[in-house]
């Protein structure tokens, strides 16, 4: 068996093929840089046509089964994750990584248990940049969006 992946991306979805496709497309550059260092687990609740879409991305491992909702699906996928780092990027969320090689280098050298990133919040009207707060802020609330942890 090969070495452990550097990053596992967990994507949960149900009945949102356009959202899932946007998520997977946003991971293409990361997949090109990481190669076997990327494990992408799509946990789908039983969407019709998801197999054909996931088949367009050879780095996706599809798990299509009924689940008890978003958090149950996240936990099902997490049980299968083997990466050194886990990133929850649900269907419809998009990776906003400017330089995948820098991300890979940073993840490979990270010693922290919790990595926090800035993110963009996109609404129907605008795109808003949001900086993460320090890790100690977690005692008050999430220091950044859950997709940026």
PDB file of C-alpha atoms in Angstrom:
ATOM      1  CA  UNK A   1       0.000   0.000   0.000  1.00  0.00           C
ATOM      2  CA  UNK A   2       1.205   3.558  -0.793  1.00  0.00           C
ATOM      3  CA  UNK A   3       2.013   6.278   1.671  1.00  0.00           C
ATOM      4  CA  UNK A   4      -0.610   8.171   3.611  1.00  0.00           C
ATOM      5  CA  UNK A   5      -2.262  11.057   1.693  1.00  0.00           C
ATOM      6  CA  UNK A   6      -1.308  14.533   2.829  1.00  0.00           C
ATOM      7  CA  UNK A   7      -4.883  15.813   2.591  1.00  0.00           C
ATOM      8  CA  UNK A   8      -8.342  14.265   2.723  1.00  0.00           C
ATOM      9  CA  UNK A   9     -11.134  16.482   1.436  1.00  0.00           C
ATOM     10  CA  UNK A  10     -14.541  15.358   2.661  1.00  0.00           C
ATOM     11  CA  UNK A  11     -17.509  16.535   0.639  1.00  0.00           C
ATOM     12  CA  UNK A  12     -21.054  15.675   1.679  1.00  0.00           C
ATOM     13  CA  UNK A  13     -23.919  16.292  -0.687  1.00  0.00           C
ATOM     14  CA  UNK A  14     -27.467  15.329  -1.524  1.00  0.00           C
ATOM     15  CA  UNK A  15     -29.447  16.277  -4.639  1.00  0.00           C
ATOM     16  CA  UNK A  16     -27.095  19.072  -5.694  1.00  0.00           C
ATOM     17  CA  UNK A  17     -25.144  17.947  -8.756  1.00  0.00           C
ATOM     18  CA  UNK A  18     -24.319  21.536  -9.867  1.00  0.00           C
ATOM     19  CA  UNK A  19     -22.981  22.349  -6.389  1.00  0.00           C
ATOM     20  CA  UNK A  20     -20.939  19.143  -6.259  1.00  0.00           C
ATOM     21  CA  UNK A  21     -19.515  19.820  -9.698  1.00  0.00           C
ATOM     22  CA  UNK A  22     -18.458  23.341  -8.640  1.00  0.00           C
ATOM     23  CA  UNK A  23     -16.738  21.881  -5.569  1.00  0.00           C
ATOM     24  CA  UNK A  24     -14.883  19.214  -7.535  1.00  0.00           C
ATOM     25  CA  UNK A  25     -13.819  21.652 -10.269  1.00  0.00           C
ATOM     26  CA  UNK A  26     -12.385  23.953  -7.592  1.00  0.00           C
ATOM     27  CA  UNK A  27     -10.168  21.089  -6.392  1.00  0.00           C
ATOM     28  CA  UNK A  28      -8.682  20.273  -9.827  1.00  0.00           C
ATOM     29  CA  UNK A  29      -5.498  22.347  -9.410  1.00  0.00           C
ATOM     30  CA  UNK A  30      -4.921  20.938  -5.931  1.00  0.00           C
ATOM     31  CA  UNK A  31      -5.352  17.409  -7.309  1.00  0.00           C
ATOM     32  CA  UNK A  32      -2.809  18.115 -10.049  1.00  0.00           C
ATOM     33  CA  UNK A  33      -0.203  19.261  -7.516  1.00  0.00           C
ATOM     34  CA  UNK A  34      -0.864  16.697  -4.776  1.00  0.00           C
ATOM     35  CA  UNK A  35      -1.480  13.670  -7.007  1.00  0.00           C
ATOM     36  CA  UNK A  36      -1.707  10.642  -4.701  1.00  0.00           C
ATOM     37  CA  UNK A  37      -1.327  13.041  -1.783  1.00  0.00           C
ATOM     38  CA  UNK A  38      -4.993  13.995  -2.186  1.00  0.00           C
ATOM     39  CA  UNK A  39      -7.844  11.799  -1.069  1.00  0.00           C
ATOM     40  CA  UNK A  40     -11.287  13.219  -1.845  1.00  0.00           C
ATOM     41  CA  UNK A  41     -14.212  11.381  -0.284  1.00  0.00           C
ATOM     42  CA  UNK A  42     -17.640  12.353  -1.591  1.00  0.00           C
ATOM     43  CA  UNK A  43     -20.327  11.139   0.783  1.00  0.00           C
ATOM     44  CA  UNK A  44     -23.603  11.351  -1.099  1.00  0.00           C
ATOM     45  CA  UNK A  45     -27.028  10.646   0.349  1.00  0.00           C
ATOM     46  CA  UNK A  46     -28.303   8.934  -2.811  1.00  0.00           C
ATOM     47  CA  UNK A  47     -28.356  11.524  -5.588  1.00  0.00           C
ATOM     48  CA  UNK A  48     -29.337  10.268  -9.042  1.00  0.00           C
ATOM     49  CA  UNK A  49     -26.461  10.753 -11.520  1.00  0.00           C
ATOM     50  CA  UNK A  50     -23.736  11.297  -8.925  1.00  0.00           C
ATOM     51  CA  UNK A  51     -21.753   8.280 -10.152  1.00  0.00           C
ATOM     52  CA  UNK A  52     -21.348   9.750 -13.637  1.00  0.00           C
ATOM     53  CA  UNK A  53     -20.227  13.116 -12.252  1.00  0.00           C
ATOM     54  CA  UNK A  54     -17.766  11.623  -9.758  1.00  0.00           C
ATOM     55  CA  UNK A  55     -16.373   9.420 -12.547  1.00  0.00           C
ATOM     56  CA  UNK A  56     -15.064  12.568 -14.273  1.00  0.00           C
ATOM     57  CA  UNK A  57     -12.642  13.068 -11.385  1.00  0.00           C
ATOM     58  CA  UNK A  58     -10.346  10.042 -10.971  1.00  0.00           C
ATOM     59  CA  UNK A  59      -9.164  11.241  -7.557  1.00  0.00           C
ATOM     60  CA  UNK A  60     -12.683  11.042  -6.052  1.00  0.00           C
ATOM     61  CA  UNK A  61     -13.779   8.147  -3.877  1.00  0.00           C
ATOM     62  CA  UNK A  62     -17.579   8.067  -3.983  1.00  0.00           C
ATOM     63  CA  UNK A  63     -19.614   6.717  -1.094  1.00  0.00           C
ATOM     64  CA  UNK A  64     -23.281   6.856  -2.022  1.00  0.00           C
ATOM     65  CA  UNK A  65     -25.643   5.686   0.688  1.00  0.00           C
ATOM     66  CA  UNK A  66     -28.526   6.919   2.763  1.00  0.00           C
ATOM     67  CA  UNK A  67     -27.450   8.749   5.871  1.00  0.00           C
ATOM     68  CA  UNK A  68     -29.015  10.554   8.806  1.00  0.00           C
ATOM     69  CA  UNK A  69     -28.213  14.068   7.595  1.00  0.00           C
ATOM     70  CA  UNK A  70     -25.235  16.331   7.077  1.00  0.00           C
ATOM     71  CA  UNK A  71     -23.325  15.582  10.287  1.00  0.00           C
ATOM     72  CA  UNK A  72     -23.937  11.846  10.062  1.00  0.00           C
ATOM     73  CA  UNK A  73     -22.633  11.917   6.478  1.00  0.00           C
ATOM     74  CA  UNK A  74     -19.550  13.871   7.627  1.00  0.00           C
ATOM     75  CA  UNK A  75     -18.866  11.262  10.299  1.00  0.00           C
ATOM     76  CA  UNK A  76     -19.323   8.376   7.849  1.00  0.00           C
ATOM     77  CA  UNK A  77     -16.732   9.933   5.535  1.00  0.00           C
ATOM     78  CA  UNK A  78     -14.405  10.807   8.402  1.00  0.00           C
ATOM     79  CA  UNK A  79     -14.337   7.135   9.439  1.00  0.00           C
ATOM     80  CA  UNK A  80     -12.829   6.347   6.005  1.00  0.00           C
ATOM     81  CA  UNK A  81     -10.395   9.279   5.847  1.00  0.00           C
ATOM     82  CA  UNK A  82      -6.692   8.398   5.845  1.00  0.00           C
ATOM     83  CA  UNK A  83      -5.079  11.793   5.156  1.00  0.00           C
ATOM     84  CA  UNK A  84      -2.717  13.581   7.532  1.00  0.00           C
ATOM     85  CA  UNK A  85      -5.079  16.581   7.349  1.00  0.00           C
ATOM     86  CA  UNK A  86      -8.850  16.695   6.814  1.00  0.00           C
ATOM     87  CA  UNK A  87     -10.734  19.512   5.101  1.00  0.00           C
ATOM     88  CA  UNK A  88     -14.545  19.534   5.108  1.00  0.00           C
ATOM     89  CA  UNK A  89     -15.601  21.204   1.866  1.00  0.00           C
ATOM     90  CA  UNK A  90     -19.246  20.390   1.304  1.00  0.00           C
ATOM     91  CA  UNK A  91     -21.122  20.279  -1.978  1.00  0.00           C
ATOM     92  CA  UNK A  92     -21.424  23.806  -3.329  1.00  0.00           C
ATOM     93  CA  UNK A  93     -18.398  25.092  -1.378  1.00  0.00           C
ATOM     94  CA  UNK A  94     -15.365  25.950  -3.486  1.00  0.00           C
ATOM     95  CA  UNK A  95     -11.668  25.833  -2.689  1.00  0.00           C
ATOM     96  CA  UNK A  96     -10.105  29.283  -3.074  1.00  0.00           C
ATOM     97  CA  UNK A  97      -6.453  28.238  -3.115  1.00  0.00           C
ATOM     98  CA  UNK A  98      -4.284  30.597  -5.135  1.00  0.00           C
ATOM     99  CA  UNK A  99      -1.154  28.418  -5.096  1.00  0.00           C
ATOM    100  CA  UNK A 100      -1.668  24.681  -4.525  1.00  0.00           C
ATOM    101  CA  UNK A 101       2.102  24.073  -4.327  1.00  0.00           C
ATOM    102  CA  UNK A 102       2.392  26.504  -1.412  1.00  0.00           C
ATOM    103  CA  UNK A 103      -0.584  24.841   0.278  1.00  0.00           C
ATOM    104  CA  UNK A 104       1.036  21.422  -0.147  1.00  0.00           C
ATOM    105  CA  UNK A 105       4.327  22.660   1.292  1.00  0.00           C
ATOM    106  CA  UNK A 106       2.584  24.316   4.197  1.00  0.00           C
ATOM    107  CA  UNK A 107       0.518  21.210   5.016  1.00  0.00           C
ATOM    108  CA  UNK A 108       3.588  18.972   4.794  1.00  0.00           C
ATOM    109  CA  UNK A 109       5.439  21.069   7.363  1.00  0.00           C
ATOM    110  CA  UNK A 110       2.502  21.929   9.668  1.00  0.00           C
ATOM    111  CA  UNK A 111       2.792  20.716  13.230  1.00  0.00           C
ATOM    112  CA  UNK A 112      -0.460  22.253  14.469  1.00  0.00           C
ATOM    113  CA  UNK A 113      -3.542  20.183  15.179  1.00  0.00           C
ATOM    114  CA  UNK A 114      -5.869  22.915  13.954  1.00  0.00           C
ATOM    115  CA  UNK A 115      -5.123  24.963  10.830  1.00  0.00           C
ATOM    116  CA  UNK A 116      -7.140  28.122  10.222  1.00  0.00           C
ATOM    117  CA  UNK A 117      -7.496  29.893   6.887  1.00  0.00           C
ATOM    118  CA  UNK A 118      -9.082  33.064   5.571  1.00  0.00           C
ATOM    119  CA  UNK A 119     -12.043  32.646   3.254  1.00  0.00           C
ATOM    120  CA  UNK A 120     -14.432  34.346   0.869  1.00  0.00           C
ATOM    121  CA  UNK A 121     -18.126  34.515   1.669  1.00  0.00           C
ATOM    122  CA  UNK A 122     -20.087  34.639  -1.556  1.00  0.00           C
ATOM    123  CA  UNK A 123     -23.702  35.720  -1.570  1.00  0.00           C
ATOM    124  CA  UNK A 124     -25.993  36.379  -4.488  1.00  0.00           C
ATOM    125  CA  UNK A 125     -24.914  40.015  -4.448  1.00  0.00           C
ATOM    126  CA  UNK A 126     -21.202  40.075  -3.617  1.00  0.00           C
ATOM    127  CA  UNK A 127     -18.005  38.313  -2.593  1.00  0.00           C
ATOM    128  CA  UNK A 128     -16.640  39.268   0.830  1.00  0.00           C
ATOM    129  CA  UNK A 129     -13.127  38.468   2.103  1.00  0.00           C
ATOM    130  CA  UNK A 130     -12.996  37.366   5.741  1.00  0.00           C
ATOM    131  CA  UNK A 131      -9.800  36.904   7.730  1.00  0.00           C
ATOM    132  CA  UNK A 132      -9.640  34.184  10.351  1.00  0.00           C
ATOM    133  CA  UNK A 133      -9.204  35.091  13.985  1.00  0.00           C
ATOM    134  CA  UNK A 134      -6.606  33.506  16.261  1.00  0.00           C
ATOM    135  CA  UNK A 135      -7.118  29.934  17.451  1.00  0.00           C
ATOM    136  CA  UNK A 136      -7.897  31.096  21.029  1.00  0.00           C
ATOM    137  CA  UNK A 137     -11.094  32.678  19.672  1.00  0.00           C
ATOM    138  CA  UNK A 138     -12.554  29.155  19.449  1.00  0.00           C
ATOM    139  CA  UNK A 139     -13.587  29.448  23.113  1.00  0.00           C
ATOM    140  CA  UNK A 140     -16.002  32.183  22.030  1.00  0.00           C
ATOM    141  CA  UNK A 141     -17.049  31.024  18.555  1.00  0.00           C
ATOM    142  CA  UNK A 142     -15.520  29.594  15.410  1.00  0.00           C
ATOM    143  CA  UNK A 143     -12.474  31.683  14.497  1.00  0.00           C
ATOM    144  CA  UNK A 144     -13.246  31.197  10.807  1.00  0.00           C
ATOM    145  CA  UNK A 145     -15.781  29.460   8.599  1.00  0.00           C
ATOM    146  CA  UNK A 146     -15.962  25.699   9.199  1.00  0.00           C
ATOM    147  CA  UNK A 147     -14.855  25.193   5.573  1.00  0.00           C
ATOM    148  CA  UNK A 148     -11.641  27.119   6.352  1.00  0.00           C
ATOM    149  CA  UNK A 149     -10.543  24.932   9.271  1.00  0.00           C
TER     150      UNK A 149
END
